Every structure is written in C-alpha cells, then in structure tokens.
XYZ file of C-alpha atoms in Angstrom:
730
model
C -114.565 30.918 4.510
C -112.148 33.179 4.148
C -108.905 33.372 5.328
C -109.508 36.404 7.887
C -106.019 37.600 8.730
C -102.479 36.530 7.318
C -100.983 33.975 9.347
C -97.380 34.626 10.986
C -94.484 32.815 10.669
C -91.952 34.621 13.602
C -89.595 31.523 12.535
C -90.299 30.064 9.432
C -86.734 31.984 7.875
C -83.557 30.442 8.306
C -81.998 33.688 9.350
C -78.161 33.874 9.419
C -77.666 29.864 10.772
C -76.255 26.932 9.261
C -79.163 24.778 9.818
C -83.057 25.054 10.698
C -84.597 22.361 12.584
C -87.928 20.952 12.332
C -88.687 21.911 15.596
C -88.338 25.736 14.928
C -90.821 24.437 11.987
C -92.683 22.605 14.530
C -92.570 25.926 16.993
C -93.487 28.353 13.684
C -96.850 26.451 12.944
C -97.679 26.686 16.150
C -97.857 30.078 16.044
C -99.524 29.993 12.996
C -103.037 30.968 11.075
C -105.251 33.425 12.517
C -108.344 32.310 10.267
C -109.429 29.425 8.286
C -107.164 30.182 5.205
C -104.690 27.820 3.280
C -103.094 25.330 5.540
C -99.791 25.273 6.313
C -96.654 23.760 4.966
C -96.180 20.708 7.102
C -91.874 20.287 7.639
C -91.633 17.308 5.196
C -93.513 19.042 3.053
C -91.259 21.688 2.803
C -88.201 20.108 3.344
C -89.119 17.609 -0.057
C -88.116 18.777 -3.119
C -90.744 16.418 -5.201
C -93.375 18.536 -3.369
C -95.049 20.962 -5.508
C -93.775 24.462 -3.888
C -95.942 25.782 -1.230
C -97.059 29.656 0.029
C -95.540 30.475 3.133
C -96.770 34.133 3.427
C -94.371 37.353 3.356
C -93.925 37.040 7.373
C -91.352 34.709 6.111
C -89.280 36.776 4.245
C -88.658 39.994 6.752
C -85.758 38.516 8.742
C -83.061 37.962 5.925
C -84.362 40.634 3.628
C -85.144 43.557 6.175
C -84.961 46.224 3.654
C -87.186 44.862 0.935
C -89.831 44.254 3.530
C -90.185 47.704 4.769
C -90.384 48.941 1.398
C -93.503 46.667 0.573
C -94.706 47.499 4.076
C -94.881 51.294 2.094
C -96.476 50.402 -1.025
C -100.129 50.017 -2.831
C -99.190 46.562 -2.905
C -99.088 45.999 0.627
C -102.592 48.010 0.642
C -103.999 46.806 -1.583
C -106.652 44.684 0.785
C -106.526 44.451 4.322
C -109.011 43.844 7.440
C -110.938 46.785 8.196
C -109.346 47.545 11.664
C -108.002 50.910 13.189
C -104.999 50.751 11.524
C -106.316 50.093 7.696
C -110.200 52.134 8.021
C -108.717 55.468 6.354
C -112.528 56.627 5.903
C -114.305 58.727 8.370
C -116.809 56.461 10.285
C -117.942 58.317 13.197
C -121.791 58.590 12.646
C -121.357 60.206 9.354
C -123.660 60.716 6.560
C -123.822 61.140 2.979
C -127.445 62.311 0.876
C -127.306 61.203 -2.347
C -130.714 61.174 -4.503
C -132.411 62.662 -1.367
C -131.667 60.058 0.209
C -129.702 59.389 3.653
C -126.493 56.888 3.852
C -124.536 56.317 6.646
C -120.844 55.205 7.650
C -120.665 54.334 11.696
C -119.411 52.035 13.907
C -120.159 48.748 16.465
C -117.467 48.662 19.058
C -114.540 48.348 16.744
C -116.816 46.997 13.828
C -117.458 49.228 10.989
C -120.842 49.646 9.442
C -122.844 51.147 6.636
C -126.294 51.785 5.788
C -127.107 52.055 1.997
C -129.388 50.296 -0.799
C -129.308 47.079 -1.684
C -129.951 45.188 -5.043
C -133.596 45.422 -4.390
C -133.897 49.514 -3.570
C -134.087 48.851 0.049
C -131.972 50.158 3.011
C -129.707 47.752 5.113
C -127.004 47.275 7.384
C -123.920 45.415 6.049
C -120.717 45.099 8.185
C -117.373 46.441 6.474
C -114.840 43.197 6.383
C -112.272 44.490 4.506
C -110.021 47.539 3.002
C -109.399 48.083 -0.742
C -106.354 50.081 -1.512
C -105.772 53.111 0.333
C -104.903 56.411 -1.791
C -106.081 58.490 -3.493
C -109.322 56.481 -2.348
C -110.123 53.528 -0.186
C -112.856 51.470 -1.150
C -114.572 48.866 1.344
C -115.800 45.405 1.156
C -118.839 44.030 2.377
C -119.389 39.989 2.468
C -122.783 38.080 1.713
C -124.363 34.794 2.845
C -123.858 33.073 -0.389
C -119.538 34.012 0.406
C -119.249 37.519 -2.284
C -117.476 40.177 -1.581
C -118.753 43.220 -3.048
C -117.047 46.516 -2.962
C -119.986 49.486 -1.639
C -120.718 52.071 -3.981
C -119.038 54.690 -1.521
C -115.411 55.573 -1.391
C -113.235 57.191 0.660
C -111.134 60.540 -0.526
C -107.987 60.213 1.099
C -106.617 63.069 -0.546
C -105.771 66.211 1.808
C -108.691 68.751 2.431
C -106.464 71.039 0.454
C -106.975 68.707 -2.798
C -111.059 68.269 -1.964
C -110.250 65.471 0.072
C -110.918 63.616 3.455
C -114.705 62.871 2.494
C -117.671 60.585 1.127
C -118.370 60.479 -2.399
C -120.275 58.066 -4.084
C -118.345 56.200 -7.138
C -120.518 55.270 -9.335
C -123.295 57.833 -9.984
C -125.017 56.825 -12.970
C -125.710 53.134 -12.453
C -128.947 51.991 -11.279
C -129.337 48.506 -10.315
C -129.840 47.070 -13.431
C -125.964 47.576 -14.445
C -123.500 45.705 -14.090
C -122.079 48.027 -12.198
C -124.216 48.971 -9.507
C -122.611 47.759 -6.259
C -124.519 44.534 -5.901
C -123.795 43.271 -8.911
C -121.624 41.536 -11.012
C -119.198 44.175 -11.863
C -118.374 45.317 -8.397
C -117.980 41.584 -7.371
C -114.203 40.932 -5.780
C -114.054 37.356 -6.131
C -114.730 37.556 -9.805
C -112.979 40.591 -11.009
C -110.645 41.760 -7.631
C -109.223 39.043 -6.125
C -106.220 37.522 -8.284
C -104.779 41.068 -8.124
C -105.504 42.247 -5.013
C -104.679 38.840 -2.969
C -101.752 36.768 -3.103
C -102.558 32.742 -4.956
C -106.488 33.266 -4.214
C -108.355 30.114 -4.795
C -111.716 31.222 -5.806
C -113.754 27.818 -5.089
C -116.854 28.888 -7.393
C -119.547 26.087 -7.412
C -121.392 26.622 -9.933
C -124.148 24.344 -8.846
C -125.053 26.514 -5.610
C -123.820 29.869 -6.778
C -121.872 30.413 -4.232
C -118.156 30.629 -3.636
C -115.846 29.400 -0.777
C -112.766 31.733 -2.183
C -109.359 31.755 -0.035
C -106.002 33.039 -0.216
C -102.833 32.093 1.102
C -102.092 35.981 1.655
C -104.688 38.955 1.861
C -102.571 41.732 0.034
C -99.964 41.549 -2.580
C -97.154 39.850 -1.153
C -93.908 38.636 -1.680
C -94.979 35.651 -3.510
C -97.832 37.108 -5.729
C -94.294 38.109 -7.728
C -91.443 35.560 -6.246
C -94.171 32.730 -6.164
C -94.509 30.404 -3.404
C -91.149 30.447 -1.301
C -91.190 26.875 0.648
C -88.098 25.679 -2.019
C -86.347 28.929 -1.426
C -86.158 27.942 2.039
C -84.775 24.818 0.974
C -82.422 26.018 -1.374
C -81.171 28.247 1.829
C -80.558 24.998 4.098
C -78.658 23.314 0.383
C -76.265 26.623 -0.208
C -75.918 27.067 3.993
C -75.107 23.086 4.689
C -74.000 21.624 1.158
C -72.638 23.715 -1.276
C -71.787 27.576 -0.280
C -70.852 28.023 -3.605
C -74.065 27.684 -5.069
C -74.956 30.022 -8.357
C -78.345 29.611 -8.832
C -79.269 32.705 -9.738
C -82.800 31.749 -9.162
C -82.446 31.067 -5.516
C -84.971 28.178 -5.213
C -87.450 30.100 -7.161
C -89.008 29.105 -10.232
C -88.895 32.455 -11.780
C -86.348 34.607 -12.914
C -87.002 38.866 -11.795
C -83.977 40.565 -12.610
C -83.928 43.313 -15.554
C -83.996 41.989 -19.056
C -81.026 44.395 -20.267
C -77.871 43.922 -18.146
C -75.963 46.888 -19.855
C -75.913 49.664 -22.146
C -74.088 51.732 -23.506
C -73.994 55.167 -25.672
C -73.636 54.697 -29.342
C -72.692 57.317 -31.778
C -75.607 59.502 -33.662
C -77.824 57.671 -30.892
C -79.521 60.454 -28.098
C -80.474 57.408 -25.993
C -78.597 54.483 -24.893
C -78.624 51.210 -26.314
C -78.679 47.701 -24.881
C -75.386 45.762 -25.343
C -76.015 42.502 -22.916
C -79.806 40.807 -22.603
C -81.230 38.011 -20.800
C -84.282 36.302 -20.068
C -86.921 37.306 -17.147
C -90.058 36.436 -16.285
C -90.326 40.141 -14.863
C -92.955 41.068 -17.629
C -94.735 38.379 -17.582
C -94.878 38.305 -13.628
C -96.274 42.207 -13.613
C -98.562 41.840 -16.464
C -101.090 39.606 -14.817
C -102.206 42.298 -12.611
C -101.035 45.543 -14.609
C -102.993 44.595 -18.088
C -106.711 44.051 -18.948
C -107.283 40.527 -19.133
C -109.612 37.756 -19.104
C -107.988 35.142 -16.837
C -108.544 31.549 -18.849
C -107.190 29.348 -16.280
C -105.903 29.289 -12.638
C -102.394 30.142 -12.646
C -99.851 28.535 -11.394
C -95.865 28.653 -10.464
C -95.501 26.614 -13.426
C -97.093 28.846 -15.912
C -94.529 31.345 -16.000
C -95.631 32.990 -19.094
C -98.694 35.795 -19.461
C -100.391 33.893 -22.363
C -100.636 30.151 -20.745
C -103.331 32.029 -17.775
C -104.427 34.964 -19.374
C -105.866 36.861 -22.816
C -104.682 40.253 -23.064
C -107.135 42.796 -24.545
C -105.718 44.637 -27.298
C -105.889 47.956 -28.804
C -109.680 48.251 -29.774
C -111.878 51.230 -29.624
C -113.893 50.780 -26.592
C -110.210 50.782 -24.377
C -108.038 52.892 -26.904
C -108.022 55.938 -28.842
C -107.259 55.332 -32.480
C -103.765 56.904 -32.217
C -102.884 53.889 -29.218
C -103.865 56.585 -26.465
C -105.363 54.868 -23.077
C -109.192 55.849 -23.188
C -110.446 52.905 -20.628
C -108.836 51.455 -17.626
C -105.882 49.326 -19.149
C -103.627 49.440 -16.210
C -100.387 49.696 -18.161
C -99.091 46.736 -20.410
C -100.856 47.111 -23.167
C -100.185 50.444 -23.589
C -96.420 49.327 -22.439
C -96.466 46.694 -25.315
C -96.678 50.000 -27.796
C -93.416 51.854 -26.612
C -89.637 51.618 -28.075
C -88.531 51.471 -24.319
C -90.742 47.649 -24.263
C -88.597 47.047 -27.510
C -85.502 47.872 -26.549
C -85.871 45.790 -23.573
C -86.897 48.021 -20.761
C -88.799 46.279 -17.858
C -90.485 48.049 -14.939
C -87.787 47.554 -12.395
C -85.798 50.056 -14.265
C -88.064 53.065 -13.509
C -89.885 51.095 -10.487
C -88.521 49.986 -7.452
C -90.005 46.564 -7.368
C -90.812 46.666 -3.417
C -91.703 49.923 -2.851
C -93.624 50.855 -6.083
C -91.496 54.331 -6.097
C -89.727 55.259 -8.535
C -86.504 54.532 -8.953
C -85.345 58.375 -9.724
C -87.008 61.783 -8.867
C -88.641 64.017 -11.923
C -86.441 63.704 -14.654
C -83.756 62.023 -13.111
C -85.363 58.316 -14.143
C -85.908 58.942 -17.681
C -82.359 60.448 -18.299
C -80.800 56.722 -16.919
C -81.096 55.906 -20.759
C -82.159 59.819 -22.355
C -78.923 61.489 -22.504
C -78.583 65.004 -20.759
C -77.376 66.476 -23.495
C -79.924 66.108 -25.939
C -83.003 66.468 -23.851
C -82.461 69.597 -21.891
C -84.913 72.147 -21.115
C -83.475 74.802 -24.035
C -83.407 71.884 -27.072
C -86.042 69.572 -26.133
C -89.354 70.585 -23.853
C -88.412 74.580 -24.495
C -89.753 75.085 -20.826
C -87.900 76.650 -18.395
C -85.638 74.036 -16.426
C -88.086 73.913 -13.138
C -91.263 74.463 -14.662
C -94.189 71.769 -15.406
C -93.502 71.461 -18.936
C -89.956 70.564 -18.861
C -91.312 67.169 -16.686
C -91.103 64.416 -19.169
C -94.012 62.754 -17.846
C -96.197 65.382 -18.218
C -95.615 65.736 -22.090
C -95.342 61.803 -23.317
C -97.375 60.387 -20.348
C -100.302 62.119 -19.994
C -102.936 61.382 -17.610
C -106.518 59.957 -17.481
C -108.730 59.907 -14.666
C -110.355 56.829 -13.090
C -112.785 56.508 -10.482
C -112.886 60.231 -10.599
C -110.299 61.294 -8.641
C -107.717 58.579 -9.423
C -105.310 60.040 -12.351
C -103.213 57.272 -14.036
C -100.427 57.944 -16.867
C -99.858 56.092 -20.212
C -97.249 54.323 -20.112
C -97.308 54.049 -23.811
C -94.519 57.407 -24.126
C -96.369 58.620 -27.433
C -94.430 61.454 -28.711
C -97.197 64.560 -28.706
C -98.961 65.359 -31.869
C -101.823 68.053 -31.949
C -103.026 66.983 -34.990
C -102.758 63.600 -34.271
C -105.383 64.148 -31.273
C -107.508 66.250 -33.077
C -108.473 63.683 -35.878
C -108.667 60.637 -33.104
C -110.415 63.147 -30.377
C -107.330 61.839 -28.075
C -105.525 63.647 -25.252
C -103.765 66.228 -26.311
C -100.869 66.767 -23.535
C -100.026 70.514 -24.317
C -103.893 71.473 -24.037
C -103.629 70.558 -20.597
C -101.364 73.279 -19.391
C -102.085 75.303 -21.838
C -106.435 75.324 -21.677
C -106.864 78.445 -23.706
C -105.686 77.345 -26.615
C -106.001 74.366 -29.177
C -104.113 71.910 -31.114
C -103.630 73.929 -33.860
C -101.841 76.456 -31.874
C -99.931 73.491 -30.008
C -98.929 72.196 -33.603
C -97.926 75.441 -34.733
C -95.328 75.910 -31.448
C -94.268 71.884 -32.448
C -93.123 72.405 -35.339
C -91.349 75.701 -34.846
C -89.473 73.845 -32.132
C -88.358 70.651 -34.475
C -87.901 72.156 -37.296
C -90.849 70.250 -39.217
C -90.227 66.961 -37.767
C -94.066 66.978 -36.606
C -95.482 67.518 -39.871
C -99.241 68.617 -40.332
C -100.922 65.186 -41.384
C -102.730 65.683 -44.976
C -106.200 65.182 -45.956
C -104.609 63.106 -48.561
C -106.877 60.032 -47.745
C -105.257 57.119 -49.888
C -104.676 53.821 -48.700
C -100.650 54.533 -48.633
C -101.153 57.621 -46.352
C -104.261 55.769 -43.976
C -101.306 53.429 -43.268
C -98.573 55.371 -43.247
C -96.839 55.884 -39.806
C -98.540 56.255 -37.409
C -100.556 53.421 -37.374
C -103.554 55.539 -35.974
C -104.484 56.899 -39.643
C -105.779 53.167 -40.360
C -107.311 52.704 -36.796
C -109.015 55.885 -37.377
C -110.263 54.999 -41.101
C -111.537 51.290 -39.364
C -113.652 53.204 -37.157
C -114.965 55.538 -39.156
C -115.252 52.708 -41.757
C -113.720 54.259 -44.231
C -113.720 52.684 -47.476
C -109.821 52.218 -47.797
C -109.681 50.788 -44.116
C -109.123 47.117 -44.859
C -105.842 48.238 -46.874
C -104.756 50.712 -44.703
C -105.222 48.004 -41.619
C -103.579 45.266 -43.890
C -100.713 47.046 -43.783
C -100.354 47.979 -40.718
C -100.700 44.295 -39.920
C -98.017 42.974 -42.147
C -94.979 45.081 -40.911
C -92.601 43.975 -39.251
C -91.770 47.570 -37.807
C -95.192 47.884 -35.481
C -94.689 46.499 -32.344
C -96.732 43.273 -32.172
C -99.824 44.584 -29.930
C -100.162 47.113 -33.003
C -100.329 44.081 -35.328
C -102.234 42.025 -33.269
C -105.103 44.415 -33.426
C -104.467 45.509 -36.726
C -105.604 41.568 -37.408
C -107.885 41.760 -34.917
C -109.878 44.328 -36.877
C -109.646 43.034 -40.227
C -112.165 40.704 -38.773
C -114.904 42.218 -40.060
C -113.292 41.989 -43.714
C -113.431 39.844 -46.510
C -111.660 41.107 -49.246
C -108.163 40.340 -50.329
C -106.123 42.315 -47.902
C -107.389 40.893 -45.342
C -106.614 37.169 -46.354
C -103.576 38.538 -47.266
C -102.141 39.798 -43.805
C -103.583 36.818 -42.075
C -101.714 34.475 -44.565
C -98.225 36.697 -44.072
C -98.878 36.351 -40.300
C -99.984 32.732 -39.793
C -96.173 31.779 -38.483
C -95.381 34.825 -36.510
C -93.493 33.763 -33.298
C -95.399 36.312 -31.065
C -99.128 34.645 -29.776
C -100.646 38.290 -29.540
C -99.657 38.199 -33.369
C -101.035 34.596 -33.589
C -104.019 34.870 -31.797
C -104.788 38.086 -33.857
C -104.360 35.970 -37.107
C -107.274 33.723 -36.026
C -109.155 36.692 -35.426
C -108.952 37.978 -38.977
C -110.033 34.801 -40.062
C -113.189 35.222 -38.324
C -115.579 35.560 -41.583
C -114.199 33.032 -43.479
C -115.689 30.925 -44.828
C -116.190 27.259 -42.761
C -113.632 25.736 -45.087
C -110.991 28.130 -45.757
C -111.841 28.809 -41.511
C -110.518 25.704 -40.788
C -107.548 25.385 -43.278
C -106.214 28.639 -41.901
C -107.197 28.589 -37.620
C -106.789 24.185 -37.542
C -102.546 24.094 -37.197
C -103.536 26.706 -34.014
C -105.507 24.297 -32.061
C -102.119 22.550 -30.334
C -100.465 26.468 -30.092
C -98.262 26.223 -27.628
C -99.730 29.413 -25.724
C -103.212 28.862 -24.154
C -104.714 32.171 -25.106
C -103.626 31.271 -29.265
C -105.115 27.909 -28.394
C -108.717 29.260 -26.717
C -108.871 32.133 -29.368
C -108.886 29.019 -32.222
C -111.100 26.846 -30.515
C -113.646 29.596 -29.733
C -113.652 30.947 -33.803
C -113.985 26.980 -34.711
C -116.786 25.566 -32.687
C -119.462 27.185 -33.815
C -119.174 25.464 -37.331
C -119.099 22.290 -35.469
C -122.604 21.274 -37.708
C -120.726 22.131 -41.004
C -117.275 20.272 -40.177
C -116.380 16.859 -41.687
C -115.842 14.153 -39.007
C -112.480 14.168 -39.134
C -112.252 17.616 -38.464
C -115.227 17.477 -35.384
C -112.137 14.844 -34.280
C -109.476 17.270 -34.138
C -111.687 19.597 -32.347
C -112.844 17.201 -30.140
C -109.401 16.657 -28.154
C -109.131 20.206 -27.784
C -112.740 21.034 -26.559
C -112.029 19.474 -23.132
C -109.291 22.106 -22.100
C -111.524 25.163 -23.402
C -114.731 23.616 -21.465
C -112.552 23.650 -18.451
C -111.844 27.577 -18.937
C -115.517 28.275 -18.979
C -116.065 26.505 -16.237
C -113.380 28.033 -14.116
C -115.068 31.089 -15.405
C -118.393 30.335 -14.579
C -119.699 32.862 -12.376
C -119.998 34.908 -15.532
C -122.933 34.697 -18.028
C -120.225 35.190 -20.834
C -118.956 31.457 -19.456
C -121.725 29.978 -19.831
C -123.001 31.854 -22.819
C -119.571 29.919 -24.257
C -120.586 26.583 -23.034
C -124.251 26.383 -24.175
C -122.791 27.941 -27.823
C -120.472 24.485 -27.675
C -124.024 21.712 -27.170
C -126.137 23.745 -29.759
C -123.100 23.985 -32.014
C -123.466 19.815 -31.615
C -127.208 19.988 -31.339
C -127.376 19.135 -27.731
C -130.194 22.002 -27.681
C -131.981 20.633 -23.921
C -128.180 21.288 -22.375
C -127.393 24.585 -23.885
C -131.005 25.867 -23.081
C -129.796 24.448 -19.659
C -126.448 26.484 -20.012
C -128.746 29.427 -20.693
C -131.130 29.353 -18.335
C -128.038 29.477 -15.967
C -126.308 32.836 -17.369
C -129.524 34.633 -16.828
C -129.653 33.513 -13.292
C -126.254 34.489 -12.560
C -125.932 37.307 -14.386
C -129.666 38.425 -14.935
C -128.555 41.849 -16.945
C -126.585 40.420 -19.893
C -128.495 40.248 -23.187
C -126.517 37.691 -24.592
C -128.405 35.020 -23.230
C -131.492 36.352 -23.363
C -130.581 35.926 -27.127
C -129.210 33.003 -27.542
C -131.566 31.369 -25.916
C -134.913 33.107 -27.881
C -132.540 31.707 -30.795
C -132.738 28.187 -29.888
C -136.485 28.449 -29.090
C -136.670 29.549 -32.779
C -134.690 26.385 -34.083
C -137.364 24.540 -31.706
C -140.562 26.554 -33.513
C -141.621 27.413 -30.183
C -142.320 31.219 -30.565
C -144.004 32.229 -27.482
C -141.049 30.560 -25.695
C -138.978 33.004 -27.959
C -141.230 35.941 -27.693
C -141.305 35.711 -23.692
C -137.567 35.202 -23.433
C -137.004 38.523 -25.442
C -139.447 40.183 -23.609
C -137.614 39.145 -20.154
C -134.273 40.478 -21.273
C -135.597 43.767 -22.404
C -137.182 43.971 -18.637
C -133.878 43.113 -17.090
C -131.914 44.890 -19.902
C -134.113 48.030 -20.921
C -131.135 50.003 -22.468
C -130.452 46.655 -24.974
C -130.882 47.714 -28.708
C -129.474 44.201 -29.451
C -132.700 42.616 -27.741
C -135.106 44.925 -29.282
C -133.804 44.579 -32.469
C -134.085 40.508 -31.943
C -137.709 41.437 -30.828
C -138.146 43.088 -33.894
C -136.413 39.854 -36.369
C -138.878 37.999 -34.268
C -142.257 40.122 -35.444
C -140.542 39.890 -38.979
C -140.985 36.563 -39.036
C -144.284 36.447 -37.270
C -145.553 38.843 -40.625
C -145.923 41.501 -37.860
C -144.547 44.308 -39.521
C -146.382 47.336 -37.427
C -144.484 45.561 -34.017
C -141.392 44.825 -35.774
C -141.115 48.561 -37.060
C -141.832 49.747 -33.177
C -138.817 47.835 -31.715
C -136.338 48.332 -34.872
C -137.054 52.258 -34.121
C -136.335 51.705 -30.970
C -133.239 50.004 -31.423
C -132.016 52.566 -33.574
C -132.164 55.111 -30.994
C -130.210 52.882 -28.238
C -127.925 51.906 -30.962
C -127.576 55.511 -33.174
C -124.408 54.055 -34.915
C -125.390 50.711 -35.670
C -126.052 50.649 -40.025
C -127.307 47.310 -39.680
C -129.973 48.249 -38.067
C -130.979 51.596 -39.794
C -130.798 49.374 -42.856
C -133.465 46.424 -41.829
C -135.748 49.261 -40.461
C -135.407 50.665 -43.688
C -136.302 47.334 -45.538
C -139.402 47.117 -43.285
C -141.095 50.437 -43.743
C -140.933 49.748 -47.698
C -142.300 46.361 -46.888
C -145.180 47.749 -44.679
C -145.828 50.332 -47.981
C -145.778 47.873 -50.845
C -143.164 49.141 -51.814
C -140.535 47.310 -54.050
C-alpha cells in the first residue's frame, strides 16, 4: 500500500531544550502516521549511533528551522505531489466537460472525492478516482491508482495560469498519442512508480514485484521534503543532543547529516582585466550531486542511499545526443537543467544552484539582472555597453538573451541553463533557438548577426563555408557535432579533436566520445586512448562508448579496466559494452566479467518494470547460450511493455538461431501489430524474407521501413541491393 499522507511529528524536534526525553518521543509516535507508509523509527533507533540514519519527516524540522520551513511550503518542491484534497486540487471538478475528438470527458466530484470519466487503454470510458495532485504551476496534473499498484497520470491537465494568460481551463496534454504509444496515459510513459516517484516524493521504495508485475510502492514523504535533499534526519537530531548535552563547542559542519549542501565557492574577488569575479576559496560540496538527482535527464541504475553521495553511484546521465540537444548544446528535449548547466563557464568556476536560487523556496535570490550582477561586474554589463537595449526593456534582461526558453507540455516554458552566447549564424546552421528572434520575430538570422557584429566589433564572426576538419573542430564545438549529425566526411576527425581538448567541459568531451562510437578509424582510436585515464566519470564513460565498435580483443583491452571503476555508471557502461561478446572471450576474460556481472544484473532487476532492462537480462543469457532463459525474459519484456519493438526483434533473432522460421515470422508480425510505426520491425521482417528467398515480400517490407525511417541510409542500401537481385542484375 502507498502512504496516503505525511506523518506528523509534533514534538519530534529537540526545540530549544537541553534534553530530549524518550517520553516525548513516545508521545510523538502515538500521534504519527495517517497512512500505511514506512514505519516510524523507535526511540532506540533514533539515538543509536550504530543504526542506519532514518527518515523522520519535514514536520520534525519546522520548530527549529521555521524560516526555511515556511520558505519550503511556498516552493514547487512542496507542491510536487499531494493528496487530492480541496486544499491541493486547483482544477475545476464541478461537473466539467471537455470534448476531445468528438467524445466527452468529464471531471466531477463524489462528496469530497475527485473523479474523472475518460477512455482507458481499451478505448472504453471508465470512471477513475483522482488520488493525488502532481505539481501546481503553470499546470497541474492528476494521478489515479490501479489495482496492481500502478499510479498513472491522466492525459488531461489543468492550466493554472490566470484567465488573462489563457489559463483556468482543462486541456489535453498529448493530443498526438494513441493507445499503442508509450506515452498514452495508461502505458509506461505516464507511470509514476518508474518515471516520477524518485523525484516527486521523498525516499521512495518502488517495490516492484516482477513475478506478478505489480507495485507496492512506499514513500517517507509524499512530496519533496527536507530529507529529500539533506538526507535522513535522525542523526541530526542525535547531533543536537550531543551538542546541547555534551559538547557545546561542536563544529561538525554537516550537523549530523551525511552530506554537505553548502556553496562550493566561499569567496570571490575582482581581478584586473577580468569582467567577472573569480573564485578564491573553494571547498567540496554535495550540493550539485544532490540537485542533479532530479534536475537531470538520467537513468536510475540502483536505489540511491545516503551513503551514495555521488551522482554516478546511482544514475547515468544522458549526454548531448541529437535527440535531446541541438548541435550547439542548446536544449531540445527536456533535460531538466543539469546537462545544460555542465556545459557552462559558471559550472567550471564553481557556481552551484544556491548561488542563484534560494534552496528552500526555489525562487531566485535576487530579482531581474541583480542575480547575474553578483559576479558579472556592473560597469561592464550596462545596457549601453553590453545588451544595447533600453534598461527597462525585455532585451536588457540577461536571461532573455543567455537563457532562452523552450516550452514543454504546451504551456510550461523552461530556461536553458548553459548560458550560451547568442550567435545567429550558429543558430542558423544548427537550427537551434536564436534568442534575438524571440522578440524580433519579423527579422531573420542574418539581420541579428549584423546587429551583434556591429555592437561587438567582430567578436561574433560569421561562420565560414570552410568545412575542413580543423574548422569543423574549432570552437565552438557545435561544428563537430553538426558534422556528425549530417555524416560529414570529416566528422570523425573533428569529434576526436573536441574529445581530446581539456578546454571543453567534461560533458562535451564525453558526448564527442559517445558520437565517435559510430566510427572505427584512427581518430576514434586516438581520442579513446587519449582520454582513457581521465579523472571525470563522464569522460571515462565516453571512452567506453567510443570503443563500442572495436574488435572484440581491442574492445576488451580498452574497456575491461573499467569493470572495477569507482563509479557505478562507468562499471555499468563497461559491462554493457562487453557482455554481448561473451562467446568470443577467453575463459579468463569470461571469469573477470563474471565477477562484475552481478551488479549489472541487479540493476536490470531493479528496472525490470521496463522492457529495456528485461531485454538487457535476456541479452546476457542469449550471449551465454542460455536461450530458454533469454526467451523467458524477452517474453516478459513483451508482457510488461508490449509496444517496445526491440523485444520482438531480439526474440525473433533467438528463434532464428534455433531455425524456428515460423516463430520468427509470428513474433515479428505480432510486434508490427503492437508497434505499427516501427521501421526496425519491418526491416527485421524483410531480412527474414531475404533469408527465406522471398524477395518480393522482402521488398514490400523494406519499402515500408524506408517510408517510416527515410533518413536511415542502411535501409535504402539494402532495398536497392534486393531490388537489383530481384531483377537479376549483378
């Protein structure tokens, strides 16, 4: 069962007293939990230093930390998820209707309960009770619960903006999806337990039971509470007692917590010839790692614990690939800030989130340009010598030029946190946002470039038509990424240059290495070897990705040392790259890999509510020749996520290994029925027909694959070859 409300700890905090009696604690626990959540700690557990730290709830913090607590109550974190009550529900459920595709959806109440009538996954209208709210501004979503423990976000959201802004209305979030789409509301793309829980609630235990395909998820706190960032607070309470009763001069900087969330730069100074302040005193902090847990596009590899303070011990960050970012690094799809921030000069200088944002309210520390002018010296960044816009105009706001917005979910505008310098020519080539045109909509890139060039006396030079490798790799790095996106003949050399230059940020170098995984030339090898011992885990992971197409022996030589890397994200990537070559390995290599495999397998089981993880498990057993076990996991993947095309393709390949032609065909046909827009499934079926010497059928499905994926060059090549063979041409 899920915990249906936050537990209240009225006297849990020591307050200002010198002592904290177990009698007080016993009274507190008697007042505790409203629901069936995680069990409250006992007094012995709380005060025992040997006991693992325990979550106690944000209510325990307010007595001593009143200001921070009130700020938190005004934050997006506080509203990240709440029980659907009259206090929290913003949407109009007074028997409201929304017509979509000539069908009526209803929002209504039953007493104090909130209900919706809408289509389920089978296309039938049903009534669902809204259990929880999800967010609050500029839109609020709503969650319903299924009998198998799944929490799903309904497809309709409430526009919480004012009527003047076009809000106070119901709208359909994903109008282009159908019941066979991953993001249809009853499918995995809108599942809270896997996609949302880890960031929208505190200390979530997913508790997915793979054998029954059910959840029994729990949380310590329904929303993002104090302990989501600070960690479990029981030892902090113990620390207060030691400080008050034993050591009045205690100087423990973390106050009993296991992480330090302070700023990284403790002091800044102005240096001659520089227009921004420079760091002078830098200290270690866990702040970025902590914020990045949620404010990033990433995959969770394992349940994070308080002992895993580094991001890469629990998560694998998405790099700057073409599906998420433009070639110049500006955000395209949702990346939730961290991947953009790592590209910035501010990240390199030691700026952290709390330099700009209040850590408890989430709001900016200062208004307007003042937050930027903390470090960017005012005399150098005036309207007349930097923005060249009137002081009170939108064009003079730093964020409008350096942090352009991208709108997601139709109305949610989010700012890019890489702080790129506007370059209209770069935007024109990369097809990326040009912030100048957000205001000057009747002009074009060329006009904007001429203005900038005139203001800054040529600092923003035009990009030449020179497409030599040196030019492609020259700063900014986008030329190399754009060359890769367009299959330019010099792309490999340009990417290798970017990957090998320490002046680029780690995420840029790692992303260049990732892209080099497509190439097998000497430049890819050089870049891989140059970065093999880099201190940054992103770059080391990039090295693994760059070697992904090496021969088996070369790959083992380059990647096997990372099987014992200090970071889980790197070890995970190494195992994933090597395990499919199991049959070609020596017994000694297999033994070494076997020692690393359990951790990787455990990660797949943790994510076994998704088809990709079940496919990874199946791939291991298939590589080891255990085909029955592989089939079991491919079948399970299809059951869990019937629209995931790779499961059908991989399962069909196993049947091909077994020479079971009929099962190859039936598996791929079933996949096409479930995933009708998959070009890969049609291509796989075409290959099956080629092996069966049925060329006309092969051509039919190759043509369909090409139509669905017109930019996939290999599909075109195979189609042309088969057509020539059908005509009898040499």
